[in-house]
Structure formats: structure tokens, C-alpha cells
Amino acid sequence: MATLATDQRVYNFSAGPAVLPVSVLEQVRDEMLCLPGAGCSLLEMSHRDKRFLEILADAQAGIRELLGVSDDYEVLFLQGGARLQFSMIAANLLRGQDKAAEYMLTGSWSKKAIEEARKEGNVNVTWDGKANQYSQLPTAADYQIPADAPYLYYCSNETIQGVQFQSEPTCPGSVPLICDSSSDFLSRPLDIAKYGMLYACAQKNAGPAGVTVVIMRKDLLAKGSDDLPGYLLYRNHAENDSEWNTPPTFAIYVLGLVTQWLKKQGGLQAIEKQNHEKSQLLYDVIDAFPDFYQGHAKVDCRSKMNVTFKLPSDELQAAFLAEAASQQLQSLKGHRSVGGIRASLYNAMPVAGAAKLADLMRAFAEKNA
Amino acid sequence: MATLATDQRVYNFSAGPAVLPVSVLEQVRDEMLCLPGAGCSLLEMSHRDKRFLEILADAQAGIRELLGVSDDYEVLFLQGGARLQFSMIAANLLRGQDKAAEYMLTGSWSKKAIEEARKEGNVNVTWDGKANQYSQLPTAADYQIPADAPYLYYCSNETIQGVQFQSEPTCPGSVPLICDSSSDFLSRPLDIAKYGMLYACAQKNAGPAGVTVVIMRKDLLAKGSDDLPGYLLYRNHAENDSEWNTPPTFAIYVLGLVTQWLKKQGGLQAIEKQNHEKSQLLYDVIDAFPDFYQGHAKVDCRSKMNVTFKLPSDELQAAFLAEAASQQLQSLKGHRSVGGIRASLYNAMPVAGAAKLADLMRAFAEKNA
Ligand SMILES: Cc1ncc(COP(=O)(O)O)c(C=O)c1O
Ligand SMILES: Cc1ncc(COP(=O)(O)O)c(C=O)c1O
Ligand SMILES: [Mg+2]
Ligand SMILES: [Mg+2]
Ligand SMILES: [Mg+2]
Ligand SMILES: [Mg+2]
């Protein structure tokens, strides 16, 4: 990354940790030495302080309001990232069961989730996207879920491949649906009542690294065994309102500010519209130059969050990245496991950022195709 | 907590999260919108970005330099707090062993560590301070450690009771010594070569909540089973230099700044001297009014980090806390499990803060004794 003048912000297409709203960063900056009225920085404040408990409650309320989460669900803030959830889900809900949990294998993140689940019990891979390099997702006709499965697990947006479920998989009412929504959390409205559990690490669409949001139906909290390592038992966190031990206070504070920002943007319907618009700007160029930009995802599985494509050669790809960097378009390199280009367009990416990248793509293709 | 003017910082005696150096907070504030030359906030930067990798390496190097950590040890940055370590230690080093791990039961935190260890294997309580309400610590004559114990575990500073080991317990060379140093980490020089593992959540003496530092001798990394939940296997974190998954980037960044600040203070010898001075200011008042201020810890086990005492009545205690608050001395209430007063005097608490509290204590005793 080239060195820039101190205060020059660029368009940052990182897949996570990722772009945050400038107004949120400004508030964090302004309150860094002293949270108004608190006598100290949020960073210095006990997690048992009334003031922090309000911040935690506000962050929970923000999520509840944006997604319409009912009292049938807990909203928890955990550490360990989404990958610790891969283990916690299976340790709480699969360990000791003889039925197999159902997992949709749709890309790199669901693959890793399956690896962890296999340590805890039986896994049935409901559907496997390997034959098409994880460029497409199953439709209801492709699978059937036994009514007594412990749960059905899927990843709503595979961040690395750039494929996104446009709606929830079909799942019997008796089977809890569990979703890794790490990279499209709060990007669109959802009907939470369809889920047993939905979770997301915050560092893509909802805040900084260091906190993972877990939305879990309360009946599922009874399932884990008391023999589990204490941190891994969801019940402990629910019974102590995310203060079973010291929570990641700063990450929760920033996440709360992001939910406030989202409400000011008009909530999830408004942000979904904008996310559609931004991603369409890029997909339109890909479709206009289909031989030059090889989009990875099948059209009906395209992610609105992570737009993934390849150029005809490694040389052209390197030239494209260099040209982008010179125009202050940053962190566009695809994940090291798959290569190519990945433009992540989370909520806080302005339309102008996507438009500038679309312009570059068009100009670059016209010059080099 | 009373509401104060926006920018008025008070003396904050919180036990954790706790006071941080003002110069560190200022740098965090100044870099919040844009890390110099990076084009974005640290909060927005990929953990794979070269720039962040430097920050991570600098934070590790800062710890290595301050404590003299050799290459025989890994320095890891983990999530989940110290309480997840309670489980990870036992899951990696005790599970599957038939010998009992040795645990010193010296207060609330070692007690919770023992509860987690018992889920994984046999525990022998080497010594139990219950008879004296955890006001004192064992001497070498009080215990003997079998040469084939999987490890000896102790908590160097019991944050709630305010008792602190003045030096390491006696431990056979064949037995890895494991220390929860959460509340006195980086407060004094240590001979790390004596330890198999030493760890600390950062939110007391080393940074904000959200990161836990683990210093582990490399031979111990081989012990955990691959069947463990991936996040719980130390080896995974070591082999991926704390990037097995997304680390808590912001907490690591602040922790790195704290290590730089410590070096500027003259390192751990200088800070130890100051910590001695600060705590002595309070213990001198306690000793001057022994009937009025009932110090919890036996004199030779007194903590330089958390000074714990009681006043003759609940009414006097409440009056004392109110008087302290009116003098901008904040967060002095003891832990809810034991009551009383607790003044935490971590590295970043200025001598002036301790002096002001000592003055208040003296005046309050003179008026009310
Ligand atoms: C969809 C998805 N799941 C899981 C993860 C892993 O999250 P973490 O690194 O916080 O464990 C990521 C990204 O890192 C992701 O994009
Ligand atoms: C000595 C000690 N150990 C463990 C803990 C638990 O740390 P955490 O809340 O990060 O799990 C604390 C304080 O919270 C502590 O003071
Ligand atoms: Mg990531
Ligand atoms: Mg609750
Ligand atoms: Mg704490
Ligand atoms: Mg290493």
C-alpha cells in the first residue's frame, strides 16, 4: 500500500475489517479522551459501570430495532470471531446427538464450519457447490432436510467466493435454521422468526473486529451441556447479558454507533436499496465486458457485498490493481486462496466509491480488452 | 456516577477496564480517522494488510522487550478474555492426562480457573486460602508439587481480594508453571524463563478489553489434541501468528502503544518503583488508622495493584465513596462479591491520583475515626 498524506482517506474495498461510516469514526475520535459526562474514555470504563451497561443495551436495542428481533431471541455480544461460533454451535447443539446436522457447503466459510462441526458429531452435507467452484447456490429442489435434524446450517454470503443467498433455504419448521451472516449482517431486512440462530462477526458490515453478534432463539439456550468450557456455553452469556466475563467494550460501543447511523440512513430497507445500486454498478460493467471481466458468481447468486471477478491474465490483474491504487481505490485484491479481484461494498461504502470503481473498470476494459 | 463536563477527566480507580495513559488515548484519537499513510482508520484495515502486520509485530516486540521474552516462547493475542484461558489451559494441557494438575486457590479468580479445569481432568488444590478469607498466600513450606504434575497454576495477583505473590511459587523444573497475570502484567520485571505460560487479559494494565496476551513456551504448543475446537488449540494461533482468524485489531494496536509508553517511562523497573510508591501511599494511611481502615491483605501479601480495605460501617463506606466522587476520585467500590473499597493503581494511574486518594483517606479518618 502506497504511503499517503496523513489525513487522506481513500475508498477502501477491504473484505473485513472494512470501511466504517465517517460520522461514526468522528464520534469515536471526539469521545476518545472522555466519554461525555463519564470522566474517562470508554476504553477505561468498567464493563459494570452503569454508563457502559446503557451502551451495551443501546447496541442490543439497535440490532433488535433494525432487524425486528422479538423477545423470543437473545442478542449476545461474544469474542472469538465467527470461527469460534463454528465450534460453539456444534458443541451446544450437536454434541451428544445421534442425528446428523445438515450443512450447506457453498464456499470457504461453510467448509471451515463443517470441519469444526465434525469434531462434535455427525454432519450431513446437504448440498455441495464444489462441482461449479462454489459459484452457485442450491435451490429448494436440490435438497431435502429431515424433519428431525438438529439444525440446518448455511452461510448467507460467502465472502471469499462472492455468492449470496437471495432468501433463506427451505427448512422444516421443526429444524432450527442457523445462519453465518458475517458478511451481509444488517445489509438487508430479514425475517428473524425464520431462524433458530443468526450470527455475524462485526468487522465487515457492523463494526470493528473483536465482537461477534449472536441472535439466538431462547429455547436453544437450554441445549448445551454444563460440561462445556464455560465460555462456549451460550447459556452463560445469555444469563449474564453478555457479561459472563469482560466483554469487548469498545467494539460493542462502535457497533452501537453503527446501528444508530443505520437508523439515520433509513434502516435496512433503505440500505438494501443502496447496496443493490452499488453492486449493480459493478455487475453492469462485468456484464458489458463478459470476456474481459469474468465474474465468479452465477448471476442469480451474485453477492451485493463482495463482487468477485478475474481479468484475462495475471499481468492485466496486476495492472488493474496498480491503476486502482493510483486512483485511491484500495484493498481490491481477492482472497489469497482464490486470487482475482474482490470489491467489498459494505453498508458504509458510499455510492460514489462504487461509481468510481465502475468508471475505472469500464475505462480499463476499453483500453485493454 | 455523577455527570461531568464533557472533557473533564477524573482519577479512575476501576479494576478493569481501567485507566490508560493519556498520551496513548491522544494518539488513538489523532489517528482515528486515518492511520498516517494508511488511507483509512485502523478500525477499517484488513488484518492481512502489511501495515497491520507491522502493528501486530510491534506489539509482540514491545512485550518481548519489556519482559525479556526469549525465542523459546510464543507471544499470542487471543480473544475470549482470561476466562477462556481458564478452559484453554486445561483443554490443551490436562485433558487426557491421568495425573492431577496443581492449582493454588488464592482468591476468586483462581477459584473460577479451578472450576473450568475440573471439567477437563483431575485437579489437586495445592493450597487453599479459604480459612483466612483469601487474605494471605502460601510460602514454600506450605506445599509440595509432584515432579510429574502436568502443571502448577496460580494467579499472581487476585484482583478482587488484593493479594499478590511477591515472587513465583517454588516449582520443580519438570513442571510447567502457569500464571494468570491479568491484573499485574507489565507492572514489574519477571524472569519469564521460570514460566511455562504466563497470560493476561489486557484490560487492566496493558490496554483495552478485547485482547488477552498469552506467552507460552513453545514445547507446550505440541500438547493439545487436534480434536479440540479450533479456536481453543494454542497451536493454531501460534502457527498463524495470531491470525488463525481475525484478531481484535484495535485492542492489539492500543496494547502496542501502551508498550511504547512503558518503554518511555523507563521500562518495568521504573514502573515497578512507581507502583510501589503509589500503593505505599495508601497502605501508609491504612497502617496509620488500623481500626478505621481494615486492610484485607496480610501485610506481606499486599497487592501493589489493587488496594482493598473496609471501613467500620456501611454508612461510613457510603459517605467515603460520596466524598471521593465529589473530589473526582472514581470507581472505588469493591467487587460486588466482597464489598468494601478497592483502589486499583495500575501503571497508568499517576502518582498524583494515589496521593489525592491518600489525602482524602487521611482527612476522612481524622474526621470520622
Ligand atoms: C462469512 C464469514 N464467516 C466467518 C468468517 C470468520 O470470521 P472471524 O475471522 O471473525 O473468525 C468470515 C471472515 O473472516 C466470514 O466472511
Ligand atoms: C486475575 C484475573 N483473572 C481473570 C479475570 C477475568 O478476565 P476476563 O473478564 O477477561 O475473562 C480477571 C478480571 O476480569 C482478573 O482480574
Ligand atoms: Mg476476516
Ligand atoms: Mg438478556
Ligand atoms: Mg474485569
Ligand atoms: Mg510466531
PDB file of C-alpha atoms in Angstrom, chain A residues 52-167:
ATOM      1  CA  PHE A  52     -21.404   1.117  29.814  1.00  0.00           C
ATOM      2  CA  LEU A  53     -24.438  -1.038  30.572  1.00  0.00           C
ATOM      3  CA  GLU A  54     -26.512   1.603  28.803  1.00  0.00           C
ATOM      4  CA  ILE A  55     -24.191   1.492  25.806  1.00  0.00           C
ATOM      5  CA  LEU A  56     -24.492  -2.284  25.689  1.00  0.00           C
ATOM      6  CA  ALA A  57     -28.275  -2.118  25.992  1.00  0.00           C
ATOM      7  CA  ASP A  58     -28.429   0.534  23.254  1.00  0.00           C
ATOM      8  CA  ALA A  59     -26.373  -1.626  20.915  1.00  0.00           C
ATOM      9  CA  GLN A  60     -28.694  -4.569  21.551  1.00  0.00           C
ATOM     10  CA  ALA A  61     -31.736  -2.353  21.067  1.00  0.00           C
ATOM     11  CA  GLY A  62     -30.285  -1.006  17.820  1.00  0.00           C
ATOM     12  CA  ILE A  63     -29.976  -4.506  16.412  1.00  0.00           C
ATOM     13  CA  ARG A  64     -33.393  -5.505  17.686  1.00  0.00           C
ATOM     14  CA  GLU A  65     -35.000  -2.464  16.104  1.00  0.00           C
ATOM     15  CA  LEU A  66     -33.227  -2.711  12.750  1.00  0.00           C
ATOM     16  CA  LEU A  67     -33.936  -6.419  12.303  1.00  0.00           C
ATOM     17  CA  GLY A  68     -37.200  -6.601  14.228  1.00  0.00           C
ATOM     18  CA  VAL A  69     -35.852  -9.130  16.721  1.00  0.00           C
ATOM     19  CA  SER A  70     -38.570 -10.267  19.128  1.00  0.00           C
ATOM     20  CA  ASP A  71     -38.230 -11.168  22.799  1.00  0.00           C
ATOM     21  CA  ASP A  72     -38.097 -14.822  21.783  1.00  0.00           C
ATOM     22  CA  TYR A  73     -34.443 -14.202  20.963  1.00  0.00           C
ATOM     23  CA  GLU A  74     -31.342 -13.217  22.886  1.00  0.00           C
ATOM     24  CA  VAL A  75     -28.872 -10.772  21.362  1.00  0.00           C
ATOM     25  CA  LEU A  76     -25.373 -11.633  22.593  1.00  0.00           C
ATOM     26  CA  PHE A  77     -22.000  -9.993  22.066  1.00  0.00           C
ATOM     27  CA  LEU A  78     -19.171 -12.518  22.080  1.00  0.00           C
ATOM     28  CA  GLN A  79     -15.464 -12.699  21.445  1.00  0.00           C
ATOM     29  CA  GLY A  80     -13.545 -15.239  19.375  1.00  0.00           C
ATOM     30  CA  GLY A  81     -14.853 -14.223  15.963  1.00  0.00           C
ATOM     31  CA  ALA A  82     -17.149 -16.142  13.677  1.00  0.00           C
ATOM     32  CA  ARG A  83     -14.792 -19.093  13.744  1.00  0.00           C
ATOM     33  CA  LEU A  84     -15.372 -19.678  17.435  1.00  0.00           C
ATOM     34  CA  GLN A  85     -19.072 -19.805  16.560  1.00  0.00           C
ATOM     35  CA  PHE A  86     -18.341 -22.661  14.150  1.00  0.00           C
ATOM     36  CA  SER A  87     -17.333 -24.649  17.237  1.00  0.00           C
ATOM     37  CA  MET A  88     -19.818 -23.260  19.728  1.00  0.00           C
ATOM     38  CA  ILE A  89     -22.811 -24.051  17.536  1.00  0.00           C
ATOM     39  CA  ALA A  90     -21.805 -27.677  17.181  1.00  0.00           C
ATOM     40  CA  ALA A  91     -20.674 -28.005  20.807  1.00  0.00           C
ATOM     41  CA  ASN A  92     -24.014 -26.701  22.080  1.00  0.00           C
ATOM     42  CA  LEU A  93     -26.409 -28.180  19.554  1.00  0.00           C
ATOM     43  CA  LEU A  94     -24.772 -31.247  18.007  1.00  0.00           C
ATOM     44  CA  ARG A  95     -22.557 -32.854  20.676  1.00  0.00           C
ATOM     45  CA  GLY A  96     -24.312 -35.913  22.069  1.00  0.00           C
ATOM     46  CA  GLN A  97     -26.963 -36.090  19.311  1.00  0.00           C
ATOM     47  CA  ASP A  98     -27.143 -39.153  17.083  1.00  0.00           C
ATOM     48  CA  LYS A  99     -28.827 -37.417  14.166  1.00  0.00           C
ATOM     49  CA  ALA A 100     -26.616 -35.542  11.736  1.00  0.00           C
ATOM     50  CA  ALA A 101     -26.665 -31.784  11.495  1.00  0.00           C
ATOM     51  CA  GLU A 102     -27.281 -30.535   7.961  1.00  0.00           C
ATOM     52  CA  TYR A 103     -24.683 -28.217   6.439  1.00  0.00           C
ATOM     53  CA  MET A 104     -24.779 -26.467   3.091  1.00  0.00           C
ATOM     54  CA  LEU A 105     -21.310 -26.414   1.594  1.00  0.00           C
ATOM     55  CA  THR A 106     -21.300 -23.280  -0.503  1.00  0.00           C
ATOM     56  CA  GLY A 107     -17.776 -21.882  -0.169  1.00  0.00           C
ATOM     57  CA  SER A 108     -14.746 -21.403   2.050  1.00  0.00           C
ATOM     58  CA  TRP A 109     -16.519 -20.339   5.234  1.00  0.00           C
ATOM     59  CA  SER A 110     -19.148 -23.050   5.339  1.00  0.00           C
ATOM     60  CA  LYS A 111     -16.339 -25.525   4.630  1.00  0.00           C
ATOM     61  CA  LYS A 112     -14.483 -24.435   7.742  1.00  0.00           C
ATOM     62  CA  ALA A 113     -17.689 -24.531   9.759  1.00  0.00           C
ATOM     63  CA  ILE A 114     -18.187 -28.146   8.691  1.00  0.00           C
ATOM     64  CA  GLU A 115     -14.642 -29.053   9.787  1.00  0.00           C
ATOM     65  CA  GLU A 116     -15.385 -27.802  13.278  1.00  0.00           C
ATOM     66  CA  ALA A 117     -18.804 -29.446  13.441  1.00  0.00           C
ATOM     67  CA  ARG A 118     -17.331 -32.847  12.521  1.00  0.00           C
ATOM     68  CA  LYS A 119     -15.321 -32.741  15.737  1.00  0.00           C
ATOM     69  CA  GLU A 120     -18.561 -32.625  17.704  1.00  0.00           C
ATOM     70  CA  GLY A 121     -20.860 -35.029  15.901  1.00  0.00           C
ATOM     71  CA  ASN A 122     -22.315 -36.246  12.639  1.00  0.00           C
ATOM     72  CA  VAL A 123     -22.600 -33.886   9.726  1.00  0.00           C
ATOM     73  CA  ASN A 124     -24.548 -34.386   6.558  1.00  0.00           C
ATOM     74  CA  VAL A 125     -23.511 -32.166   3.691  1.00  0.00           C
ATOM     75  CA  THR A 126     -26.923 -31.182   2.383  1.00  0.00           C
ATOM     76  CA  TRP A 127     -25.524 -29.786  -0.837  1.00  0.00           C
ATOM     77  CA  ASP A 128     -22.028 -29.225  -2.193  1.00  0.00           C
ATOM     78  CA  GLY A 129     -21.165 -26.485  -4.649  1.00  0.00           C
ATOM     79  CA  LYS A 130     -17.729 -27.858  -5.462  1.00  0.00           C
ATOM     80  CA  ALA A 131     -18.543 -29.040  -8.996  1.00  0.00           C
ATOM     81  CA  ASN A 132     -19.020 -25.401 -10.004  1.00  0.00           C
ATOM     82  CA  GLN A 133     -16.204 -23.992  -7.861  1.00  0.00           C
ATOM     83  CA  TYR A 134     -18.744 -22.599  -5.444  1.00  0.00           C
ATOM     84  CA  SER A 135     -20.108 -20.180  -7.980  1.00  0.00           C
ATOM     85  CA  GLN A 136     -23.730 -21.077  -7.380  1.00  0.00           C
ATOM     86  CA  LEU A 137     -26.146 -21.918  -4.604  1.00  0.00           C
ATOM     87  CA  PRO A 138     -28.811 -24.599  -4.213  1.00  0.00           C
ATOM     88  CA  THR A 139     -32.480 -24.082  -4.932  1.00  0.00           C
ATOM     89  CA  ALA A 140     -35.237 -25.780  -2.945  1.00  0.00           C
ATOM     90  CA  ALA A 141     -35.379 -28.617  -5.497  1.00  0.00           C
ATOM     91  CA  ASP A 142     -31.737 -29.529  -4.791  1.00  0.00           C
ATOM     92  CA  TYR A 143     -32.089 -30.796  -1.237  1.00  0.00           C
ATOM     93  CA  GLN A 144     -34.368 -32.124   1.442  1.00  0.00           C
ATOM     94  CA  ILE A 145     -33.932 -31.658   5.167  1.00  0.00           C
ATOM     95  CA  PRO A 146     -35.028 -34.451   7.563  1.00  0.00           C
ATOM     96  CA  ALA A 147     -37.597 -33.092   9.998  1.00  0.00           C
ATOM     97  CA  ASP A 148     -35.545 -34.357  12.950  1.00  0.00           C
ATOM     98  CA  ALA A 149     -32.177 -32.846  12.016  1.00  0.00           C
ATOM     99  CA  PRO A 150     -30.583 -30.987  14.968  1.00  0.00           C
ATOM    100  CA  TYR A 151     -30.279 -27.955  12.719  1.00  0.00           C
ATOM    101  CA  LEU A 152     -29.631 -26.716   9.183  1.00  0.00           C
ATOM    102  CA  TYR A 153     -26.567 -24.541   8.822  1.00  0.00           C
ATOM    103  CA  TYR A 154     -25.717 -22.213   5.971  1.00  0.00           C
ATOM    104  CA  CYS A 155     -23.644 -19.139   5.223  1.00  0.00           C
ATOM    105  CA  SER A 156     -25.817 -16.425   3.709  1.00  0.00           C
ATOM    106  CA  ASN A 157     -22.914 -14.704   1.973  1.00  0.00           C
ATOM    107  CA  GLU A 158     -19.682 -16.499   1.148  1.00  0.00           C
ATOM    108  CA  THR A 159     -17.272 -13.599   1.467  1.00  0.00           C
ATOM    109  CA  ILE A 160     -14.452 -15.218  -0.491  1.00  0.00           C
ATOM    110  CA  GLN A 161     -16.443 -16.565  -3.440  1.00  0.00           C
ATOM    111  CA  GLY A 162     -18.949 -13.699  -3.537  1.00  0.00           C
ATOM    112  CA  VAL A 163     -22.106 -15.814  -3.644  1.00  0.00           C
ATOM    113  CA  GLN A 164     -25.118 -14.791  -1.598  1.00  0.00           C
ATOM    114  CA  PHE A 165     -28.415 -16.456  -0.810  1.00  0.00           C
ATOM    115  CA  GLN A 166     -31.190 -14.174  -2.024  1.00  0.00           C
ATOM    116  CA  SER A 167     -33.539 -15.699   0.550  1.00  0.00           C
TER     117      SER A 167
END
